[in-house]
PDB file of C-alpha atoms and ligand atoms in Angstrom:
ATOM      1  CA  UNK U   1      14.618   1.661 -22.533  1.00  0.00           C
ATOM      2  CA  UNK U   2      12.584  -0.521 -20.171  1.00  0.00           C
ATOM      3  CA  UNK U   3      10.464   2.054 -18.381  1.00  0.00           C
ATOM      4  CA  UNK U   4       9.873  -0.130 -15.320  1.00  0.00           C
ATOM      5  CA  UNK U   5      13.633  -0.544 -14.842  1.00  0.00           C
ATOM      6  CA  UNK U   6      14.097   3.196 -15.282  1.00  0.00           C
ATOM      7  CA  UNK U   7      11.491   3.840 -12.565  1.00  0.00           C
ATOM      8  CA  UNK U   8      13.206   1.439 -10.159  1.00  0.00           C
ATOM      9  CA  UNK U   9      16.599   3.011 -10.873  1.00  0.00           C
ATOM     10  CA  UNK U  10      15.091   6.427 -10.266  1.00  0.00           C
ATOM     11  CA  UNK U  11      13.683   5.310  -6.925  1.00  0.00           C
ATOM     12  CA  UNK U  12      17.012   3.782  -5.891  1.00  0.00           C
ATOM     13  CA  UNK U  13      19.111   6.779  -6.911  1.00  0.00           C
ATOM     14  CA  UNK U  14      16.851   9.649  -5.878  1.00  0.00           C
ATOM     15  CA  UNK U  15      14.996   8.100  -2.950  1.00  0.00           C
ATOM     16  CA  UNK U  16      11.670   8.447  -4.796  1.00  0.00           C
ATOM     17  CA  UNK U  17      10.352   9.316  -8.238  1.00  0.00           C
ATOM     18  CA  UNK U  18       8.337  12.425  -9.091  1.00  0.00           C
ATOM     19  CA  UNK U  19       5.644  11.741 -11.697  1.00  0.00           C
ATOM     20  CA  UNK U  20       3.503  14.492 -13.232  1.00  0.00           C
ATOM     21  CA  UNK U  21       0.027  13.714 -14.529  1.00  0.00           C
ATOM     22  CA  UNK U  22      -1.139  15.470 -17.685  1.00  0.00           C
ATOM     23  CA  UNK U  23      -4.876  15.181 -18.237  1.00  0.00           C
ATOM     24  CA  UNK U  24      -5.709  15.416 -21.981  1.00  0.00           C
ATOM     25  CA  UNK U  25      -9.185  16.684 -21.094  1.00  0.00           C
ATOM     26  CA  UNK U  26      -7.842  19.618 -19.128  1.00  0.00           C
ATOM     27  CA  UNK U  27      -4.439  20.519 -20.534  1.00  0.00           C
ATOM     28  CA  UNK U  28      -4.150  23.856 -22.332  1.00  0.00           C
ATOM     29  CA  UNK U  29      -2.438  23.010 -25.678  1.00  0.00           C
ATOM     30  CA  UNK U  30      -0.699  26.422 -25.731  1.00  0.00           C
ATOM     31  CA  UNK U  31       0.922  25.725 -22.374  1.00  0.00           C
ATOM     32  CA  UNK U  32       1.946  22.127 -22.962  1.00  0.00           C
ATOM     33  CA  UNK U  33       5.381  22.748 -24.517  1.00  0.00           C
ATOM     34  CA  UNK U  34       6.517  25.290 -21.890  1.00  0.00           C
ATOM     35  CA  UNK U  35       5.160  23.046 -19.154  1.00  0.00           C
ATOM     36  CA  UNK U  36       7.134  20.062 -20.455  1.00  0.00           C
ATOM     37  CA  UNK U  37      10.273  22.210 -20.774  1.00  0.00           C
ATOM     38  CA  UNK U  38       9.880  23.476 -17.209  1.00  0.00           C
ATOM     39  CA  UNK U  39       9.341  19.900 -16.032  1.00  0.00           C
ATOM     40  CA  UNK U  40      12.589  18.774 -17.671  1.00  0.00           C
ATOM     41  CA  UNK U  41      14.507  21.608 -16.012  1.00  0.00           C
ATOM     42  CA  UNK U  42      12.896  20.879 -12.650  1.00  0.00           C
ATOM     43  CA  UNK U  43      13.831  17.179 -12.712  1.00  0.00           C
ATOM     44  CA  UNK U  44      10.455  15.508 -13.248  1.00  0.00           C
ATOM     45  CA  UNK U  45      11.079  11.768 -13.710  1.00  0.00           C
ATOM     46  CA  UNK U  46       8.126  10.724 -15.903  1.00  0.00           C
ATOM     47  CA  UNK U  47       4.813  11.948 -17.261  1.00  0.00           C
ATOM     48  CA  UNK U  48       1.591  10.052 -16.790  1.00  0.00           C
ATOM     49  CA  UNK U  49      -0.921  10.890 -19.512  1.00  0.00           C
ATOM     50  CA  UNK U  50      -4.525  10.046 -18.925  1.00  0.00           C
ATOM     51  CA  UNK U  51      -7.849  11.191 -17.737  1.00  0.00           C
ATOM     52  CA  UNK U  52     -10.440  10.020 -15.245  1.00  0.00           C
ATOM     53  CA  UNK U  53     -11.053   6.336 -15.277  1.00  0.00           C
ATOM     54  CA  UNK U  54     -13.947   6.258 -17.673  1.00  0.00           C
ATOM     55  CA  UNK U  55     -13.632   8.897 -20.375  1.00  0.00           C
ATOM     56  CA  UNK U  56     -12.218   8.427 -23.847  1.00  0.00           C
ATOM     57  CA  UNK U  57      -9.935  11.389 -24.457  1.00  0.00           C
ATOM     58  CA  UNK U  58      -7.321  10.910 -27.168  1.00  0.00           C
ATOM     59  CA  UNK U  59      -3.860  11.051 -25.650  1.00  0.00           C
ATOM     60  CA  UNK U  60      -1.830  10.593 -28.865  1.00  0.00           C
ATOM     61  CA  UNK U  61      -1.358  14.257 -29.676  1.00  0.00           C
ATOM     62  CA  UNK U  62      -0.295  15.128 -26.136  1.00  0.00           C
ATOM     63  CA  UNK U  63       2.208  12.278 -26.022  1.00  0.00           C
ATOM     64  CA  UNK U  64       3.640  13.236 -29.419  1.00  0.00           C
ATOM     65  CA  UNK U  65       4.258  16.752 -28.131  1.00  0.00           C
ATOM     66  CA  UNK U  66       5.855  15.458 -24.928  1.00  0.00           C
ATOM     67  CA  UNK U  67       8.151  13.156 -26.899  1.00  0.00           C
ATOM     68  CA  UNK U  68       9.180  15.936 -29.303  1.00  0.00           C
ATOM     69  CA  UNK U  69       9.967  18.241 -26.390  1.00  0.00           C
ATOM     70  CA  UNK U  70      11.729  15.931 -23.934  1.00  0.00           C
ATOM     71  CA  UNK U  71      13.275  12.538 -23.305  1.00  0.00           C
ATOM     72  CA  UNK U  72      11.250  11.992 -20.161  1.00  0.00           C
ATOM     73  CA  UNK U  73       9.186   8.794 -20.427  1.00  0.00           C
ATOM     74  CA  UNK U  74       5.519   9.291 -21.274  1.00  0.00           C
ATOM     75  CA  UNK U  75       3.385   6.626 -19.648  1.00  0.00           C
ATOM     76  CA  UNK U  76      -0.276   6.136 -20.443  1.00  0.00           C
ATOM     77  CA  UNK U  77      -2.520   6.203 -17.378  1.00  0.00           C
ATOM     78  CA  UNK U  78      -5.663   4.965 -19.084  1.00  0.00           C
ATOM     79  CA  UNK U  79      -9.228   5.762 -18.219  1.00  0.00           C
ATOM     80  CA  UNK U  80     -10.363   3.133 -20.685  1.00  0.00           C
ATOM     81  CA  UNK U  81      -8.880   0.822 -23.309  1.00  0.00           C
ATOM     82  CA  UNK U  82      -9.530   3.498 -25.956  1.00  0.00           C
ATOM     83  CA  UNK U  83      -6.734   5.658 -24.526  1.00  0.00           C
ATOM     84  CA  UNK U  84      -3.966   3.387 -25.800  1.00  0.00           C
ATOM     85  CA  UNK U  85      -1.521   5.361 -27.957  1.00  0.00           C
ATOM     86  CA  UNK U  86       1.485   3.986 -29.870  1.00  0.00           C
ATOM     87  CA  UNK U  87       3.550   7.127 -29.222  1.00  0.00           C
ATOM     88  CA  UNK U  88       3.865   6.304 -25.507  1.00  0.00           C
ATOM     89  CA  UNK U  89       6.823   4.570 -23.881  1.00  0.00           C
ATOM     90  CA  UNK U  90       4.673   2.419 -21.616  1.00  0.00           C
ATOM     91  CA  UNK U  91       1.217   1.972 -20.168  1.00  0.00           C
ATOM     92  CA  UNK U  92       0.172   1.391 -16.579  1.00  0.00           C
ATOM     93  CA  UNK U  93      -1.922  -1.711 -17.170  1.00  0.00           C
ATOM     94  CA  UNK U  94      -4.409  -0.963 -14.439  1.00  0.00           C
ATOM     95  CA  UNK U  95      -6.775  -3.325 -12.712  1.00  0.00           C
ATOM     96  CA  UNK U  96      -9.095  -1.727 -10.160  1.00  0.00           C
ATOM     97  CA  UNK U  97      -8.356  -4.288  -7.451  1.00  0.00           C
ATOM     98  CA  UNK U  98     -10.056  -2.373  -4.632  1.00  0.00           C
ATOM     99  CA  UNK U  99     -13.381  -2.777  -6.475  1.00  0.00           C
ATOM    100  CA  UNK U 100     -15.574  -5.704  -7.330  1.00  0.00           C
ATOM    101  CA  UNK U 101     -16.668  -4.585 -10.766  1.00  0.00           C
ATOM    102  CA  UNK U 102     -15.483  -7.106 -13.384  1.00  0.00           C
ATOM    103  CA  UNK U 103     -15.452  -4.390 -16.072  1.00  0.00           C
ATOM    104  CA  UNK U 104     -12.503  -2.660 -14.397  1.00  0.00           C
ATOM    105  CA  UNK U 105     -10.910  -5.774 -12.960  1.00  0.00           C
ATOM    106  CA  UNK U 106     -10.583  -7.562 -16.318  1.00  0.00           C
ATOM    107  CA  UNK U 107     -12.997  -6.569 -19.129  1.00  0.00           C
ATOM    108  CA  UNK U 108     -11.321  -3.293 -20.138  1.00  0.00           C
ATOM    109  CA  UNK U 109      -7.968  -5.059 -19.973  1.00  0.00           C
ATOM    110  CA  UNK U 110      -9.140  -7.808 -22.357  1.00  0.00           C
ATOM    111  CA  UNK U 111     -10.407  -5.208 -24.829  1.00  0.00           C
ATOM    112  CA  UNK U 112      -7.149  -3.269 -24.674  1.00  0.00           C
ATOM    113  CA  UNK U 113      -4.679  -6.164 -24.847  1.00  0.00           C
ATOM    114  CA  UNK U 114      -4.559  -6.537 -28.664  1.00  0.00           C
ATOM    115  CA  UNK U 115      -4.065  -2.776 -29.091  1.00  0.00           C
ATOM    116  CA  UNK U 116      -1.154  -2.747 -26.632  1.00  0.00           C
ATOM    117  CA  UNK U 117       0.423  -5.706 -28.441  1.00  0.00           C
ATOM    118  CA  UNK U 118      -0.038  -3.998 -31.816  1.00  0.00           C
ATOM    119  CA  UNK U 119       1.552  -0.784 -30.497  1.00  0.00           C
ATOM    120  CA  UNK U 120       4.479  -2.684 -29.001  1.00  0.00           C
ATOM    121  CA  UNK U 121       4.485  -0.526 -25.902  1.00  0.00           C
ATOM    122  CA  UNK U 122       5.581  -1.805 -22.520  1.00  0.00           C
ATOM    123  CA  UNK U 123       2.718  -2.835 -20.247  1.00  0.00           C
ATOM    124  CA  UNK U 124       3.356  -2.413 -16.517  1.00  0.00           C
ATOM    125  CA  UNK U 125       0.825  -4.464 -14.507  1.00  0.00           C
ATOM    126  CA  UNK U 126      -0.525  -2.120 -11.858  1.00  0.00           C
ATOM    127  CA  UNK U 127      -2.964  -2.815  -9.042  1.00  0.00           C
ATOM    128  CA  UNK U 128      -5.122   0.303  -8.788  1.00  0.00           C
ATOM    129  CA  UNK U 129      -6.701   0.990  -5.405  1.00  0.00           C
ATOM    130  CA  UNK U 130      -9.176   3.741  -4.623  1.00  0.00           C
ATOM    131  CA  UNK U 131      -8.885   5.248  -1.166  1.00  0.00           C
ATOM    132  CA  UNK U 132     -11.685   7.347   0.295  1.00  0.00           C
ATOM    133  CA  UNK U 133     -10.828  11.041  -0.028  1.00  0.00           C
ATOM    134  CA  UNK U 134     -13.608  12.444   2.124  1.00  0.00           C
ATOM    135  CA  UNK U 135     -15.812  13.152  -0.874  1.00  0.00           C
ATOM    136  CA  UNK U 136     -17.380  10.983  -3.547  1.00  0.00           C
ATOM    137  CA  UNK U 137     -15.123  10.879  -6.625  1.00  0.00           C
ATOM    138  CA  UNK U 138     -16.068  10.435 -10.268  1.00  0.00           C
ATOM    139  CA  UNK U 139     -14.113   7.168 -10.441  1.00  0.00           C
ATOM    140  CA  UNK U 140     -16.064   5.824  -7.490  1.00  0.00           C
ATOM    141  CA  UNK U 141     -19.397   6.803  -8.977  1.00  0.00           C
ATOM    142  CA  UNK U 142     -18.732   5.740 -12.561  1.00  0.00           C
ATOM    143  CA  UNK U 143     -17.025   2.457 -11.697  1.00  0.00           C
ATOM    144  CA  UNK U 144     -19.716   1.559  -9.157  1.00  0.00           C
ATOM    145  CA  UNK U 145     -17.020   0.591  -6.680  1.00  0.00           C
ATOM    146  CA  UNK U 146     -16.514   1.554  -3.061  1.00  0.00           C
ATOM    147  CA  UNK U 147     -13.223   3.156  -2.053  1.00  0.00           C
ATOM    148  CA  UNK U 148     -11.301   1.715   0.873  1.00  0.00           C
ATOM    149  CA  UNK U 149     -12.083   3.719   4.043  1.00  0.00           C
ATOM    150  CA  UNK U 150      -9.279   6.099   5.061  1.00  0.00           C
ATOM    151  CA  UNK U 151      -8.891   4.562   8.504  1.00  0.00           C
ATOM    152  CA  UNK U 152      -8.789   0.959   7.300  1.00  0.00           C
ATOM    153  CA  UNK U 153      -5.126   0.440   6.506  1.00  0.00           C
ATOM    154  CA  UNK U 154      -5.543  -3.279   7.158  1.00  0.00           C
ATOM    155  CA  UNK U 155      -7.946  -3.540   4.241  1.00  0.00           C
ATOM    156  CA  UNK U 156      -5.569  -1.585   2.005  1.00  0.00           C
ATOM    157  CA  UNK U 157      -2.668  -3.821   3.058  1.00  0.00           C
ATOM    158  CA  UNK U 158      -4.356  -7.090   2.143  1.00  0.00           C
ATOM    159  CA  UNK U 159      -5.583  -5.735  -1.198  1.00  0.00           C
ATOM    160  CA  UNK U 160      -2.062  -4.571  -2.015  1.00  0.00           C
ATOM    161  CA  UNK U 161      -0.606  -7.926  -0.974  1.00  0.00           C
ATOM    162  CA  UNK U 162      -3.125  -9.800  -3.113  1.00  0.00           C
ATOM    163  CA  UNK U 163      -2.138  -7.539  -6.031  1.00  0.00           C
ATOM    164  CA  UNK U 164       1.507  -8.366  -5.439  1.00  0.00           C
ATOM    165  CA  UNK U 165       0.784 -12.113  -5.342  1.00  0.00           C
ATOM    166  CA  UNK U 166      -1.179 -11.766  -8.584  1.00  0.00           C
ATOM    167  CA  UNK U 167       1.961 -10.377 -10.211  1.00  0.00           C
ATOM    168  CA  UNK U 168       1.356  -6.618 -10.163  1.00  0.00           C
ATOM    169  CA  UNK U 169       4.621  -4.709 -10.603  1.00  0.00           C
ATOM    170  CA  UNK U 170       3.217  -1.519  -9.089  1.00  0.00           C
ATOM    171  CA  UNK U 171       0.451  -0.736  -6.612  1.00  0.00           C
ATOM    172  CA  UNK U 172      -1.246   2.661  -7.101  1.00  0.00           C
ATOM    173  CA  UNK U 173      -2.908   4.194  -4.011  1.00  0.00           C
ATOM    174  CA  UNK U 174      -5.347   6.707  -5.509  1.00  0.00           C
ATOM    175  CA  UNK U 175      -7.391   9.322  -3.665  1.00  0.00           C
ATOM    176  CA  UNK U 176      -8.732  10.706  -6.974  1.00  0.00           C
ATOM    177  CA  UNK U 177      -7.660  13.712  -9.020  1.00  0.00           C
ATOM    178  CA  UNK U 178      -8.256  16.921  -7.110  1.00  0.00           C
ATOM    179  CA  UNK U 179      -9.124  14.996  -3.944  1.00  0.00           C
ATOM    180  CA  UNK U 180      -9.701  17.114  -0.857  1.00  0.00           C
ATOM    181  CA  UNK U 181      -7.709  14.660   1.247  1.00  0.00           C
ATOM    182  CA  UNK U 182      -4.744  12.730  -0.135  1.00  0.00           C
ATOM    183  CA  UNK U 183      -4.044   9.122   0.866  1.00  0.00           C
ATOM    184  CA  UNK U 184      -3.268   9.192   4.626  1.00  0.00           C
ATOM    185  CA  UNK U 185       0.438   9.010   5.507  1.00  0.00           C
ATOM    186  CA  UNK U 186      -0.340   6.214   7.974  1.00  0.00           C
ATOM    187  CA  UNK U 187      -1.869   4.097   5.215  1.00  0.00           C
ATOM    188  CA  UNK U 188       1.104   4.785   2.908  1.00  0.00           C
ATOM    189  CA  UNK U 189       3.449   3.696   5.679  1.00  0.00           C
ATOM    190  CA  UNK U 190       1.542   0.552   6.574  1.00  0.00           C
ATOM    191  CA  UNK U 191       1.082  -0.588   2.970  1.00  0.00           C
ATOM    192  CA  UNK U 192       4.686   0.086   1.929  1.00  0.00           C
ATOM    193  CA  UNK U 193       5.961  -1.760   5.010  1.00  0.00           C
ATOM    194  CA  UNK U 194       3.734  -4.739   4.258  1.00  0.00           C
ATOM    195  CA  UNK U 195       4.540  -5.464   0.602  1.00  0.00           C
ATOM    196  CA  UNK U 196       7.684  -5.500  -1.506  1.00  0.00           C
ATOM    197  CA  UNK U 197       6.028  -4.213  -4.693  1.00  0.00           C
ATOM    198  CA  UNK U 198       6.698  -0.470  -5.310  1.00  0.00           C
ATOM    199  CA  UNK U 199       3.812   1.860  -4.497  1.00  0.00           C
ATOM    200  CA  UNK U 200       2.628   4.983  -6.333  1.00  0.00           C
ATOM    201  CA  UNK U 201       0.659   7.541  -4.316  1.00  0.00           C
ATOM    202  CA  UNK U 202      -1.519  10.143  -6.038  1.00  0.00           C
ATOM    203  CA  UNK U 203      -4.582  12.305  -5.733  1.00  0.00           C
ATOM    204  CA  UNK U 204      -4.953  15.631  -3.948  1.00  0.00           C
ATOM    205  CA  UNK U 205      -1.259  16.227  -3.211  1.00  0.00           C
ATOM    206  CA  UNK U 206      -1.063  19.993  -3.416  1.00  0.00           C
ATOM    207  CA  UNK U 207       2.136  21.146  -1.725  1.00  0.00           C
ATOM    208  CA  UNK U 208       5.794  20.119  -1.725  1.00  0.00           C
ATOM    209  CA  UNK U 209       5.434  19.422   2.006  1.00  0.00           C
ATOM    210  CA  UNK U 210       2.607  16.982   1.368  1.00  0.00           C
ATOM    211  CA  UNK U 211       4.604  15.257  -1.391  1.00  0.00           C
ATOM    212  CA  UNK U 212       7.577  15.022   0.979  1.00  0.00           C
ATOM    213  CA  UNK U 213       5.476  13.485   3.735  1.00  0.00           C
ATOM    214  CA  UNK U 214       4.321  10.719   1.358  1.00  0.00           C
ATOM    215  CA  UNK U 215       7.959   9.890   0.581  1.00  0.00           C
ATOM    216  CA  UNK U 216       8.953   9.977   4.255  1.00  0.00           C
ATOM    217  CA  UNK U 217       6.033   7.625   4.905  1.00  0.00           C
ATOM    218  CA  UNK U 218       7.561   5.181   2.399  1.00  0.00           C
ATOM    219  CA  UNK U 219       6.122   6.072  -1.028  1.00  0.00           C
ATOM    220  CA  UNK U 220       8.631   5.258  -3.795  1.00  0.00           C
ATOM    221  CA  UNK U 221       6.628   7.339  -6.321  1.00  0.00           C
ATOM    222  CA  UNK U 222       4.458  10.420  -5.965  1.00  0.00           C
ATOM    223  CA  UNK U 223       2.059  11.743  -8.638  1.00  0.00           C
ATOM    224  CA  UNK U 224       0.872  15.349  -8.895  1.00  0.00           C
ATOM    225  CA  UNK U 225      -1.447  16.629 -11.609  1.00  0.00           C
ATOM    226  CA  UNK U 226      -4.327  18.849 -10.602  1.00  0.00           C
ATOM    227  CA  UNK U 227      -2.180  21.296  -8.618  1.00  0.00           C
ATOM    228  CA  UNK U 228      -0.221  22.255 -11.748  1.00  0.00           C
ATOM    229  CA  UNK U 229      -3.416  22.792 -13.734  1.00  0.00           C
ATOM    230  CA  UNK U 230      -4.169  25.737 -11.436  1.00  0.00           C
ATOM    231  CA  UNK U 231      -0.854  27.327 -12.415  1.00  0.00           C
ATOM    232  CA  UNK U 232       2.703  26.139 -12.661  1.00  0.00           C
ATOM    233  CA  UNK U 233       6.215  27.478 -12.939  1.00  0.00           C
ATOM    234  CA  UNK U 234       9.680  26.060 -13.138  1.00  0.00           C
ATOM    235  CA  UNK U 235      10.174  27.112  -9.508  1.00  0.00           C
ATOM    236  CA  UNK U 236       7.058  25.340  -8.261  1.00  0.00           C
ATOM    237  CA  UNK U 237       7.926  22.161 -10.166  1.00  0.00           C
ATOM    238  CA  UNK U 238      11.458  22.299  -8.726  1.00  0.00           C
ATOM    239  CA  UNK U 239      10.107  22.662  -5.197  1.00  0.00           C
ATOM    240  CA  UNK U 240       8.028  19.518  -5.648  1.00  0.00           C
ATOM    241  CA  UNK U 241      10.930  17.645  -7.266  1.00  0.00           C
ATOM    242  CA  UNK U 242      13.282  18.557  -4.426  1.00  0.00           C
ATOM    243  CA  UNK U 243      10.667  17.516  -1.866  1.00  0.00           C
ATOM    244  CA  UNK U 244      10.339  14.091  -3.513  1.00  0.00           C
ATOM    245  CA  UNK U 245      14.021  13.524  -4.342  1.00  0.00           C
ATOM    246  CA  UNK U 246      15.137  12.956  -0.790  1.00  0.00           C
ATOM    247  CA  UNK U 247      18.404  11.279  -1.753  1.00  0.00           C
ATOM    248  CA  UNK U 248      19.775  12.933  -4.887  1.00  0.00           C
ATOM    249  CA  UNK U 249      18.592  15.048  -7.795  1.00  0.00           C
ATOM    250  CA  UNK U 250      21.027  13.486 -10.258  1.00  0.00           C
ATOM    251  CA  UNK U 251      19.535  12.437 -13.585  1.00  0.00           C
ATOM    252  CA  UNK U 252      18.926   8.764 -14.294  1.00  0.00           C
ATOM    253  CA  UNK U 253      20.172   7.342 -17.568  1.00  0.00           C
ATOM    254  CA  UNK U 254      17.330   6.496 -19.901  1.00  0.00           C
TER     255      UNK U 254
HETATM  256  C1  1GP W   1      -5.049  11.315 -10.268  1.00  0.00           C
HETATM  257  O1  1GP W   1      -3.418  10.436  -8.770  1.00  0.00           O
HETATM  258  C2  1GP W   1      -3.616  11.319  -9.830  1.00  0.00           C
HETATM  259  O2  1GP W   1      -5.403  10.127 -10.851  1.00  0.00           O
HETATM  260  C3  1GP W   1      -3.135  12.699  -9.521  1.00  0.00           C
HETATM  261  O3  1GP W   1      -4.047  13.386  -8.696  1.00  0.00           O
HETATM  262  O4  1GP W   1      -4.551  15.363 -10.094  1.00  0.00           O
HETATM  263  O5  1GP W   1      -5.085  15.348  -7.634  1.00  0.00           O
HETATM  264  O6  1GP W   1      -2.728  15.486  -8.405  1.00  0.00           O
HETATM  265  P1  1GP W   1      -4.098  14.988  -8.714  1.00  0.00           P
END
């Protein structure tokens, strides 16, 4: 399975893909298996596994459990090069293109490249862009980078376009986990209209209605994590999945 192709097929068939973030630092190990089972039943399209940009949590155990429990792709969403795990199906090979810190533009990626090659997992080049969420985030502080202001869609557009021209296969618009304000719909719309590269939107999305509005604004992929850490159920996951799958809820062949 080529995970990138699976994601594109998912977007084409369902209208948009619903990705659930599992944070190894915060997941309750006793709840992981039921949560994965509920996610399968609800129609979640892929799991992202990772933690905030700069910590070193070990994702291997979590990914092993996900893979034993489901066939849904498990994609590493790394906070640092140490989070690379051979059990995963793919890794979002992030470069923090909204920032000007060489550590997160290229240094972490150089350190991680041999490990990804040794694991043989699929690397999906992803331009990672921080968008101001109304409050200072840990990624912003730790990476010493400034987020793009919420009302400056033009700045977001040209960063995304530069990422596309550099060969990124995904652009991730990130408000930060648990953000008070998610990425503005207007910015999602303007960026997705401006580039051809598929866009992921995440951070602070805490209702099915909010997830739906990102898709209606043009987002091909929506990520939700923090909201399910406060409590989840098959019903809640289904409500989100239905809100994101605006075209069809049919399964996509792996
Ligand atoms: C964080 O975009 C992801 O990196 C998901 O954010 O945890 O706020 O849903 P939440």
